[in-house]
Short mmCIF file of C-alpha atoms in Angstrom, two decimals:
data_model
loop_
_atom_site.label_atom_id
_atom_site.label_comp_id
_atom_site.label_asym_id
_atom_site.label_seq_id
_atom_site.Cartn_x
_atom_site.Cartn_y
_atom_site.Cartn_z
CA MET A 1 4.19 -7.62 -31.89
CA ASN A 2 1.33 -5.00 -31.79
CA ASP A 3 1.29 -1.41 -30.96
CA VAL A 4 -1.57 -0.90 -28.46
CA THR A 5 -1.51 2.91 -28.98
CA ALA A 6 -2.70 2.32 -32.49
CA THR A 7 -2.14 5.43 -34.66
CA GLN A 8 -0.20 7.82 -32.22
CA PRO A 9 1.70 7.88 -28.97
CA LEU A 10 -0.09 8.39 -25.85
CA GLU A 11 -0.06 11.56 -23.94
CA VAL A 12 0.13 9.49 -20.62
CA LEU A 13 0.48 5.91 -19.68
CA ILE A 14 -0.80 5.01 -16.36
CA ILE A 15 0.31 1.89 -14.60
CA GLY A 16 -2.08 0.24 -12.43
CA ALA A 17 -5.83 0.35 -11.92
CA GLY A 18 -6.15 0.58 -8.22
CA PHE A 19 -6.81 3.82 -6.18
CA ALA A 20 -3.71 5.79 -7.78
CA GLY A 21 -4.27 4.64 -11.51
CA ILE A 22 -8.02 5.29 -11.45
CA GLY A 23 -7.57 8.54 -9.40
CA ALA A 24 -4.70 9.76 -11.98
CA ALA A 25 -7.25 8.89 -14.77
CA ILE A 26 -10.09 10.90 -13.15
CA LYS A 27 -7.96 13.89 -12.78
CA LEU A 28 -6.50 13.80 -16.30
CA LEU A 29 -10.25 13.84 -17.57
CA GLU A 30 -10.91 16.80 -15.58
CA LYS A 31 -8.08 18.57 -17.04
CA GLY A 32 -9.49 17.67 -20.71
CA VAL A 33 -6.72 14.99 -21.16
CA THR A 34 -8.08 12.12 -22.85
CA ASN A 35 -5.31 10.49 -24.79
CA PHE A 36 -4.20 7.98 -22.17
CA ARG A 37 -4.39 4.56 -21.06
CA VAL A 38 -4.35 2.67 -17.86
CA PHE A 39 -2.73 -0.72 -17.90
CA ASP A 40 -2.93 -3.38 -15.00
CA LYS A 41 -1.74 -6.93 -15.07
CA ALA A 42 -4.60 -8.04 -12.93
CA GLY A 43 -8.00 -9.21 -14.40
CA GLY A 44 -10.06 -6.47 -12.65
CA VAL A 45 -10.00 -2.82 -11.27
CA GLY A 46 -8.99 -2.39 -7.57
CA GLY A 47 -5.15 -2.84 -7.24
CA THR A 48 -4.56 -3.95 -3.65
CA TRP A 49 -8.09 -4.71 -3.04
CA TRP A 50 -8.50 -6.85 -6.20
CA HIS A 51 -5.57 -9.00 -5.22
CA ASN A 52 -6.06 -9.37 -1.44
CA ARG A 53 -9.40 -11.24 -1.10
CA TYR A 54 -8.55 -13.87 1.85
CA PRO A 55 -11.37 -14.26 4.73
CA GLY A 56 -11.54 -11.15 6.89
CA ALA A 57 -9.77 -8.96 4.45
CA ALA A 58 -10.75 -5.29 5.59
CA CYS A 59 -9.14 -1.66 5.98
CA ASP A 60 -7.56 -0.48 9.06
CA VAL A 61 -8.65 3.09 8.15
CA PRO A 62 -12.07 4.10 8.88
CA SER A 63 -14.15 4.01 5.40
CA HIS A 64 -15.05 7.58 5.25
CA PHE A 65 -11.53 8.55 5.03
CA TYR A 66 -10.26 5.50 2.74
CA CYS A 67 -12.07 7.00 -0.18
CA TYR A 68 -11.48 9.89 -2.65
CA SER A 69 -12.24 13.24 -1.26
CA PHE A 70 -14.32 14.32 -4.19
CA GLU A 71 -16.32 11.01 -4.31
CA PRO A 72 -17.60 10.42 -0.65
CA ASN A 73 -19.68 7.13 -0.06
CA PRO A 74 -22.65 7.47 2.05
CA ASP A 75 -23.19 3.55 1.99
CA TRP A 76 -20.17 2.27 3.75
CA SER A 77 -21.57 -0.79 5.75
CA ARG A 78 -19.02 -0.44 8.55
CA LEU A 79 -16.60 2.08 10.36
CA HIS A 80 -13.94 -0.27 8.61
CA ALA A 81 -15.03 -1.58 5.21
CA PRO A 82 -14.50 -5.12 4.27
CA GLN A 83 -12.53 -5.85 0.83
CA PRO A 84 -15.58 -6.50 -1.40
CA GLU A 85 -16.95 -3.01 -0.63
CA ILE A 86 -13.75 -1.29 -1.25
CA GLN A 87 -13.04 -3.03 -4.69
CA ALA A 88 -16.76 -2.38 -5.71
CA TYR A 89 -16.10 1.41 -4.73
CA ILE A 90 -13.13 1.76 -7.08
CA GLU A 91 -15.05 -0.04 -9.79
CA ARG A 92 -18.02 2.48 -9.18
CA CYS A 93 -15.62 5.26 -9.58
CA ALA A 94 -14.13 4.09 -12.75
CA GLU A 95 -17.68 3.68 -14.21
CA LYS A 96 -19.10 7.02 -12.83
CA TYR A 97 -16.10 9.14 -14.16
CA ALA A 98 -15.90 7.22 -17.64
CA VAL A 99 -12.35 5.72 -16.82
CA MET A 100 -13.30 2.29 -18.02
CA PRO A 101 -12.80 3.03 -21.73
CA HIS A 102 -9.41 3.84 -21.21
CA VAL A 103 -8.67 0.73 -19.10
CA GLU A 104 -6.78 -2.25 -20.33
CA LEU A 105 -6.68 -5.34 -18.10
CA GLY A 106 -4.26 -8.45 -18.20
CA LYS A 107 -1.65 -6.10 -19.55
CA ALA A 108 1.64 -6.62 -17.46
CA ILE A 109 4.43 -4.09 -18.45
CA THR A 110 7.98 -5.47 -18.33
CA GLY A 111 9.93 -2.70 -19.65
CA LEU A 112 10.05 1.10 -19.93
CA SER A 113 12.69 3.06 -21.80
CA TRP A 114 13.10 6.68 -22.65
CA ASP A 115 13.96 7.72 -26.25
CA VAL A 116 15.69 11.18 -25.95
CA LYS A 117 15.42 11.80 -29.65
CA ARG A 118 11.68 11.64 -29.53
CA SER A 119 11.11 12.63 -25.92
CA LEU A 120 8.80 9.69 -25.60
CA TRP A 121 8.72 6.48 -23.32
CA SER A 122 8.66 3.17 -24.85
CA ALA A 123 6.68 0.51 -23.08
CA ALA A 124 6.99 -3.24 -23.77
CA PHE A 125 4.43 -5.77 -22.25
CA ALA A 126 4.46 -9.36 -21.30
CA ASP A 127 2.27 -10.52 -24.29
CA GLY A 128 4.69 -8.77 -26.90
CA ASP A 129 2.74 -5.62 -27.49
CA THR A 130 4.19 -2.12 -27.04
CA ALA A 131 3.25 1.29 -26.59
CA GLU A 132 4.49 4.89 -26.49
CA ALA A 133 3.88 7.88 -24.24
CA ARG A 134 5.02 11.14 -23.49
CA PHE A 135 4.63 10.82 -19.74
CA VAL A 136 4.12 7.76 -17.13
CA ILE A 137 2.35 7.82 -13.82
CA ASN A 138 3.36 4.56 -12.11
CA GLY A 139 0.55 4.16 -9.67
CA MET A 140 1.38 0.41 -8.68
CA GLY A 141 0.67 -0.27 -5.21
CA ALA A 142 3.23 -2.34 -3.20
CA LEU A 143 0.88 -4.62 -1.18
CA HIS A 144 0.27 -7.33 -3.84
CA GLN A 145 3.64 -9.00 -4.73
CA PRO A 146 3.81 -11.99 -2.18
CA LYS A 147 6.79 -12.39 -0.01
CA ILE A 148 7.26 -16.17 0.50
CA PRO A 149 10.08 -17.35 2.80
CA GLN A 150 11.84 -20.62 1.78
CA PHE A 151 11.64 -23.40 4.11
CA ARG A 152 13.26 -26.85 3.71
CA GLY A 153 11.11 -29.28 2.22
CA ALA A 154 8.37 -26.82 0.90
CA ASP A 155 8.00 -28.51 -2.31
CA THR A 156 7.24 -31.82 -0.58
CA PHE A 157 3.96 -30.87 1.09
CA THR A 158 1.16 -32.44 -0.44
CA GLY A 159 -1.76 -30.36 0.89
CA GLU A 160 -2.90 -26.95 -0.58
CA THR A 161 -0.62 -23.78 -0.30
CA MET A 162 -1.34 -20.17 -0.83
CA HIS A 163 -0.42 -16.61 -0.02
CA THR A 164 -3.11 -14.35 1.22
CA ALA A 165 -2.62 -12.25 -1.74
CA CYS A 166 -3.24 -14.87 -3.94
CA TRP A 167 -6.28 -16.43 -2.35
CA ASN A 168 -8.09 -19.53 -3.68
CA PRO A 169 -11.57 -18.65 -3.94
CA ASP A 170 -12.62 -22.27 -3.95
CA PHE A 171 -10.80 -22.92 -0.75
CA ASP A 172 -13.20 -24.12 2.05
CA PRO A 173 -11.40 -24.18 5.47
CA ALA A 174 -14.34 -26.24 7.07
CA GLY A 175 -12.83 -29.38 8.80
CA LYS A 176 -9.31 -28.73 7.81
CA ARG A 177 -6.14 -28.43 9.72
CA ILE A 178 -4.56 -25.23 8.74
CA ALA A 179 -1.33 -23.38 9.13
CA VAL A 180 -1.21 -19.73 9.09
CA ILE A 181 2.69 -18.53 8.71
CA GLY A 182 3.06 -14.88 9.98
CA SER A 183 1.14 -12.97 12.54
CA ALA A 184 0.83 -9.35 11.24
CA ALA A 185 -1.90 -7.48 9.44
CA SER A 186 -3.32 -10.16 7.00
CA ALA A 187 -2.90 -13.04 9.68
CA ILE A 188 -4.95 -11.32 12.51
CA GLN A 189 -7.87 -10.65 9.87
CA ALA A 190 -7.75 -14.32 8.55
CA VAL A 191 -7.20 -16.62 11.61
CA PRO A 192 -10.48 -15.54 13.25
CA GLU A 193 -12.55 -16.28 10.01
CA LEU A 194 -10.69 -19.55 9.29
CA ALA A 195 -11.04 -20.69 12.95
CA ARG A 196 -14.89 -20.25 12.70
CA THR A 197 -15.07 -23.68 10.48
CA ALA A 198 -11.63 -25.07 10.54
CA ALA A 199 -10.83 -28.32 12.52
CA MET A 200 -7.53 -26.52 13.86
CA VAL A 201 -5.59 -23.32 13.15
CA HIS A 202 -1.80 -23.19 14.02
CA LEU A 203 -0.63 -19.56 13.94
CA PHE A 204 2.99 -19.73 13.33
CA GLN A 205 4.54 -16.34 14.87
CA ARG A 206 8.00 -15.15 14.47
CA THR A 207 7.78 -11.87 16.04
CA PRO A 208 4.96 -10.44 18.12
CA ASN A 209 3.17 -7.20 17.21
CA TYR A 210 1.37 -4.51 19.30
CA ILE A 211 -2.41 -4.91 18.63
CA ALA A 212 -5.12 -2.43 19.46
CA PRO A 213 -8.86 -2.77 19.46
CA ARG A 214 -10.26 -1.61 16.19
CA ASN A 215 -13.74 -0.60 17.75
CA ASP A 216 -15.34 -1.54 14.42
CA TYR A 217 -19.28 -1.18 14.24
CA ALA A 218 -21.90 -1.37 11.44
CA TYR A 219 -23.45 1.89 10.45
CA SER A 220 -27.12 1.91 10.95
CA ASP A 221 -29.76 2.72 8.50
CA GLU A 222 -30.43 5.92 10.10
CA GLN A 223 -26.67 6.72 9.86
CA ARG A 224 -26.58 5.91 6.14
CA THR A 225 -29.79 7.78 5.40
CA GLN A 226 -28.19 10.84 6.91
CA PHE A 227 -25.04 10.68 5.01
CA ARG A 228 -26.98 10.49 1.96
CA SER A 229 -29.35 13.44 2.60
CA ASP A 230 -26.56 15.56 4.43
CA PRO A 231 -23.15 15.88 2.66
CA ASP A 232 -21.95 17.82 5.56
CA ALA A 233 -22.48 15.15 7.77
CA MET A 234 -20.04 13.04 5.76
CA ARG A 235 -17.39 15.75 5.43
CA ALA A 236 -17.77 16.01 9.43
CA GLU A 237 -17.16 12.43 9.64
CA ARG A 238 -14.08 12.55 7.41
CA GLU A 239 -12.75 15.70 9.31
CA ARG A 240 -13.15 14.00 12.73
CA ILE A 241 -11.27 10.95 11.40
CA PHE A 242 -8.50 12.90 10.01
CA ASN A 243 -7.90 15.09 12.90
CA GLU A 244 -8.08 12.21 15.50
CA ALA A 245 -5.41 10.21 13.56
CA GLU A 246 -3.14 13.26 13.20
CA THR A 247 -3.21 13.82 16.74
CA ARG A 248 -3.11 10.38 18.25
CA LEU A 249 -0.93 8.42 15.79
CA TRP A 250 1.74 11.26 15.11
CA SER A 251 2.60 11.53 18.88
CA LEU A 252 3.21 7.94 18.95
CA ILE A 253 5.88 8.36 16.12
CA VAL A 254 7.90 11.32 17.94
CA ASP A 255 6.99 11.19 21.58
CA GLN A 256 8.37 8.56 23.91
CA ALA A 257 6.21 9.64 26.80
CA SER A 258 3.20 8.82 24.38
CA ARG A 259 4.62 5.67 23.47
CA ASP A 260 5.22 4.37 27.02
CA ARG A 261 1.36 5.32 27.99
CA THR A 262 0.23 3.61 25.04
CA ARG A 263 2.35 0.37 25.60
CA GLU A 264 0.89 -0.06 29.04
CA LEU A 265 -2.58 0.25 27.75
CA LEU A 266 -1.94 -2.24 24.90
CA LYS A 267 -0.45 -4.63 27.69
CA LEU A 268 -3.73 -4.36 29.63
CA TYR A 269 -5.83 -4.89 26.69
CA LEU A 270 -3.85 -8.02 25.86
CA GLY A 271 -4.37 -9.18 29.38
CA THR A 272 -7.98 -8.83 29.02
CA GLN A 273 -8.36 -10.69 25.86
CA VAL A 274 -5.89 -13.63 26.14
CA ARG A 275 -6.43 -16.17 29.12
CA ASN A 276 -3.21 -18.33 28.35
CA ARG A 277 -0.28 -16.64 30.37
CA LYS A 278 2.24 -18.35 27.95
CA TYR A 279 0.49 -16.55 24.91
CA ARG A 280 0.37 -13.36 26.46
CA ALA A 281 4.06 -13.37 27.07
CA ALA A 282 4.78 -14.51 23.42
CA LEU A 283 2.44 -11.75 22.31
CA THR A 284 4.34 -9.02 23.95
CA PRO A 285 6.70 -7.00 21.70
CA GLY A 286 10.35 -6.05 22.86
CA PHE A 287 10.42 -2.88 20.87
CA ASP A 288 8.83 0.48 20.92
CA VAL A 289 4.99 0.89 20.07
CA GLY A 290 4.93 2.30 16.35
CA CYS A 291 8.28 1.03 15.60
CA LYS A 292 6.56 -1.61 13.45
CA ARG A 293 3.01 -1.09 11.93
CA LEU A 294 0.42 -1.00 14.75
CA LEU A 295 -2.21 -3.54 14.21
CA PHE A 296 -5.99 -3.31 14.90
CA SER A 297 -8.36 -6.26 15.62
CA ASP A 298 -11.53 -6.81 17.72
CA ASP A 299 -11.43 -10.55 17.54
CA PHE A 300 -7.97 -11.84 16.98
CA LEU A 301 -6.60 -11.97 20.48
CA ALA A 302 -9.89 -13.48 21.76
CA SER A 303 -9.62 -15.96 18.88
CA LEU A 304 -6.49 -17.54 20.49
CA ASN A 305 -8.72 -18.70 23.42
CA GLU A 306 -10.57 -21.25 21.14
CA ASP A 307 -9.58 -24.85 21.36
CA ASN A 308 -8.98 -24.97 17.96
CA VAL A 309 -6.48 -22.17 17.64
CA GLU A 310 -2.75 -22.66 18.69
CA LEU A 311 0.01 -20.10 18.91
CA VAL A 312 3.21 -21.53 17.82
CA THR A 313 6.40 -19.73 18.45
CA GLU A 314 8.80 -22.47 18.00
CA PRO A 315 10.77 -21.77 14.73
CA ILE A 316 9.88 -23.87 11.68
CA SER A 317 12.34 -26.65 10.74
CA ALA A 318 11.08 -27.92 7.64
CA PHE A 319 7.83 -29.06 5.77
CA THR A 320 7.09 -32.76 5.37
CA GLY A 321 4.51 -34.30 2.85
CA GLY A 322 1.74 -34.01 5.56
CA GLY A 323 2.65 -31.16 7.71
CA ILE A 324 5.32 -28.97 9.45
CA VAL A 325 8.12 -29.85 11.73
CA THR A 326 9.31 -26.97 14.33
CA ALA A 327 12.83 -26.87 15.80
CA ASP A 328 11.84 -28.89 18.83
CA GLY A 329 10.87 -31.78 16.71
CA ALA A 330 7.06 -31.55 17.00
CA GLU A 331 5.14 -32.07 13.65
CA ARG A 332 1.79 -30.86 13.11
CA PRO A 333 -0.22 -32.70 10.50
CA LEU A 334 -1.92 -30.31 8.12
CA ASP A 335 -4.22 -30.07 5.21
CA ALA A 336 -3.30 -26.51 4.02
CA ILE A 337 -0.52 -23.92 4.76
CA ILE A 338 -1.51 -20.25 4.28
CA TYR A 339 1.52 -17.64 4.04
CA ALA A 340 0.56 -14.46 5.77
CA THR A 341 4.22 -13.36 5.43
CA GLY A 342 3.61 -9.85 3.79
CA PHE A 343 4.75 -8.40 0.59
CA ASP A 344 8.17 -8.02 -1.43
CA ILE A 345 8.38 -4.27 -1.29
CA GLU A 346 11.94 -4.02 -2.90
CA SER A 347 11.39 -6.45 -5.71
CA HIS A 348 7.95 -4.74 -6.40
CA GLN A 349 9.83 -1.27 -6.87
CA ARG A 350 12.22 -2.98 -9.36
CA SER A 351 9.67 -5.38 -11.12
CA ILE A 352 9.66 -3.28 -14.33
CA ASP A 353 12.93 -2.81 -16.24
CA ILE A 354 13.04 1.14 -16.34
CA ARG A 355 15.78 2.84 -18.41
CA GLY A 356 15.86 6.65 -18.36
CA GLU A 357 18.34 9.04 -19.92
CA ASN A 358 21.68 7.28 -21.51
CA GLY A 359 20.15 3.91 -20.74
CA LEU A 360 20.32 4.20 -17.03
CA SER A 361 18.28 1.57 -15.34
CA LEU A 362 16.10 2.15 -12.20
CA SER A 363 17.87 -0.80 -10.58
CA ASP A 364 21.30 0.95 -10.93
CA ALA A 365 20.11 4.43 -9.87
CA TRP A 366 18.55 2.79 -6.78
CA LYS A 367 21.74 0.35 -6.29
CA ASP A 368 22.33 2.17 -2.78
CA GLY A 369 18.80 2.64 -1.93
CA ALA A 370 15.43 3.65 -3.33
CA ARG A 371 15.22 7.56 -3.18
CA ALA A 372 13.28 10.09 -5.19
CA TYR A 373 12.54 13.78 -5.11
CA MET A 374 9.32 14.51 -2.83
CA SER A 375 8.67 10.57 -3.60
CA VAL A 376 7.46 11.49 -7.06
CA LEU A 377 10.47 12.33 -9.33
CA LEU A 378 13.83 11.07 -10.38
CA PRO A 379 16.94 12.53 -11.92
CA ASP A 380 17.56 11.07 -15.47
CA PHE A 381 14.10 9.85 -15.76
CA PRO A 382 12.32 12.61 -17.58
CA ASN A 383 8.29 12.72 -17.54
CA TYR A 384 8.26 9.68 -15.18
CA PHE A 385 6.27 9.97 -12.01
CA MET A 386 5.63 7.70 -9.06
CA ALA A 387 2.11 8.07 -7.31
CA THR A 388 3.40 5.96 -4.28
CA GLY A 389 7.31 6.30 -4.46
CA PRO A 390 10.00 5.93 -1.83
CA ASN A 391 9.14 7.61 1.36
CA SER A 392 5.57 8.38 0.40
CA GLY A 393 3.84 6.53 3.11
CA VAL A 394 2.19 9.04 5.67
CA ALA A 395 1.50 6.79 8.75
CA THR A 396 -1.05 8.94 10.35
CA THR A 397 -3.48 8.94 7.47
CA SER A 398 -5.14 7.11 4.51
CA VAL A 399 -3.01 6.08 1.59
CA VAL A 400 -5.72 7.52 -0.52
CA PHE A 401 -5.41 11.02 1.10
CA MET A 402 -1.65 10.74 0.27
CA ILE A 403 -2.22 9.54 -3.36
CA GLU A 404 -4.51 12.62 -4.03
CA GLN A 405 -1.90 15.01 -3.00
CA ALA A 406 0.82 13.30 -5.15
CA LEU A 407 -1.55 13.06 -8.04
CA ASP A 408 -2.68 16.76 -7.78
CA TRP A 409 1.17 17.63 -7.92
CA ILE A 410 1.91 15.14 -10.88
CA ILE A 411 -0.98 16.42 -12.85
CA ARG A 412 0.16 20.29 -12.39
CA CYS A 413 3.68 19.35 -13.65
CA ILE A 414 2.08 17.82 -16.73
CA ASP A 415 -0.26 20.65 -17.27
CA ARG A 416 2.76 23.23 -17.04
CA ALA A 417 4.66 20.93 -19.56
CA GLY A 418 2.07 21.91 -22.40
CA ASP A 419 2.36 20.08 -25.53
CA ASN A 420 6.12 19.44 -25.77
CA GLY A 421 7.68 20.05 -22.38
CA VAL A 422 9.89 17.85 -20.57
CA VAL A 423 9.71 17.48 -16.75
CA THR A 424 13.01 16.78 -14.84
CA VAL A 425 14.46 17.36 -11.51
CA THR A 426 18.00 18.03 -10.65
CA PRO A 427 20.30 15.64 -8.96
CA GLU A 428 21.23 18.24 -6.45
CA ALA A 429 17.34 18.93 -5.40
CA THR A 430 16.85 15.20 -5.09
CA ALA A 431 20.08 14.76 -2.79
CA ARG A 432 19.08 17.62 -0.51
CA TYR A 433 15.56 16.55 -0.23
CA ASN A 434 16.64 13.04 0.79
CA ARG A 435 19.18 14.60 3.36
CA GLU A 436 16.24 16.35 4.89
CA VAL A 437 14.15 13.24 4.99
CA ASP A 438 16.85 11.01 6.67
CA GLU A 439 17.53 13.88 9.02
CA ARG A 440 13.73 14.01 10.11
CA LEU A 441 13.57 10.18 10.12
CA ALA A 442 16.39 9.91 12.61
CA ARG A 443 13.96 11.48 15.20
CA THR A 444 11.21 8.94 14.58
CA VAL A 445 10.49 5.62 16.19
CA TRP A 446 11.04 3.92 13.00
CA VAL A 447 14.68 4.60 13.61
CA THR A 448 15.00 4.74 17.31
CA GLY A 449 12.42 2.08 18.35
CA GLY A 450 14.57 -1.20 18.20
CA CYS A 451 13.08 -3.12 15.47
CA ARG A 452 13.43 -4.06 11.68
CA SER A 453 10.28 -4.20 9.41
CA TRP A 454 9.23 -4.00 5.82
CA TYR A 455 9.63 -0.15 6.45
CA HIS A 456 13.25 -0.56 6.02
CA SER A 457 15.52 -1.47 3.30
CA ALA A 458 18.08 -4.32 3.38
CA GLU A 459 20.67 -1.83 4.50
CA GLY A 460 18.34 -0.56 7.26
CA ARG A 461 17.17 2.84 5.80
CA VAL A 462 13.59 3.59 6.13
CA GLU A 463 12.51 3.84 2.43
CA THR A 464 8.75 3.54 2.63
CA LEU A 465 7.54 6.30 5.12
CA PHE A 466 7.38 9.96 5.08
CA PRO A 467 8.87 11.64 8.08
CA GLY A 468 5.90 13.90 8.91
CA ASN A 469 2.07 13.79 9.41
CA ALA A 470 -0.63 14.26 6.78
CA ASN A 471 -0.73 18.03 7.06
CA ASP A 472 3.07 18.13 6.44
CA TYR A 473 2.70 16.05 3.42
CA ARG A 474 0.00 18.22 2.16
CA GLY A 475 1.94 21.26 2.49
CA GLN A 476 4.96 19.66 0.77
CA MET A 477 2.91 18.70 -2.24
CA SER A 478 1.35 22.13 -2.54
CA LYS A 479 4.13 23.79 -4.46
CA ILE A 480 6.35 22.99 -7.23
CA GLU A 481 9.75 24.42 -6.78
CA PRO A 482 10.99 25.86 -10.03
CA ASP A 483 14.76 25.73 -8.99
CA ASP A 484 14.14 22.11 -8.42
CA VAL A 485 11.69 20.84 -11.05
CA ARG A 486 12.62 22.03 -14.57
CA ILE A 487 9.99 22.13 -17.26
CA ALA A 488 11.51 22.80 -20.67
CA ALA A 489 11.58 22.00 -24.34
CA PRO A 490 13.28 18.92 -25.30
CA ALA A 491 16.78 19.21 -26.02
CA ILE A 492 16.39 17.56 -29.41
CA ALA A 493 13.81 18.96 -31.53
CA GLU A 494 12.55 15.67 -33.34
CA MET A 495 9.22 15.89 -31.69
CA ALA A 496 6.47 13.12 -31.61
CA GLY A 497 2.90 13.70 -32.52
CA ALA A 498 1.43 13.03 -29.07
CA GLY A 499 -1.84 14.96 -28.43
CA ARG A 500 -4.25 15.43 -25.72
#
């Protein structure tokens, strides 16, 4: 067993090398903090965008708003950047801001425990290594741990199977008969790409989703030249995207009339794209617009008109050695089965055995649901911060914008703690904050819209989304309330020798 921190505890241990982890590292370096490490279980930098490499993978958020505010990118090729460009952007940022010397890849953390006597977190790794740190910033994203439903006979299928988040780069769809299970965000990007060369693509849909046009386009050479020569033009593009989303998307969440109008527009769009009447009926949701994630695509619906694409709504009964049997008894012969079934959000949140004061485990602290103060802090878990904690998802904006607000708040706390301070939050403040969150969520379509989704916990509470728009979230994260957040010297004076 080795100590990866060598001679002294770290000042900050960062989990994850995606937008949150790399962003945290950059902000620490800006503050002059160099005694930190970024650990990621993956083999490369990029987080979500390292794991999700399936054909057609791209971002729904326009590119010029899906990047750090301090590092605009004039060279985005399209309005909505594809996966390779986003991963390359994160890698460039890590290199440019000298983060890579602090990054250790292939390092999966399995446990964290708080040592109250030394005011340090101890980390255990899957390979047997250990580390210690004053502060922990958990920057793990939620969109990488596959959720794979259980089907009878799944272990008997002799063809290739994979989840979109665990894509086999050697898989060639040409001439193959392929099943795609799931019809949400990953599926609607992958299906049109697979159908280009596959002999047949069978899309197994359980629940329809509202799908809007993405209106994607390539930036011209002239536009990219302008962005390079005129930073104000890039800032204007970013501001335009921000304001449009704040106005258009937030109204869907809180205003029924806006949802009704949008639903009719999306029905018209569906009618212009899909010729098959049976398909159109099957693709029409029975819940309110915005209750589930609104999907965007320019080519998915049209791909359902192709002779080699079939929409299957009959439930799956079982897998066989050579295909899938549906409840009506029909069997479809297959060469490959692809799970586009989303991510296991709840298991992801509890994937590390985290133990705070008095040995309290995070699983026990969250036995009645995942809650945190301002999505960032937890009672009984001193000096432990989450960049994308419960109720942090701002539905109107880029996750990168949200991450930056959270990181600024976290870094201010660490800065105020000085050389030996401990940051805690009171249980009363946490309970009050979450009561307010639940009261505001009750007025949103996520609660009133008549659906269940990955936004909800098993008990039905909305645990992933913030009950406001991006400006609301920015305002919340602009201040640290001293009555709620306590920064004090350790209760026990046996201090460790961490240094900045």
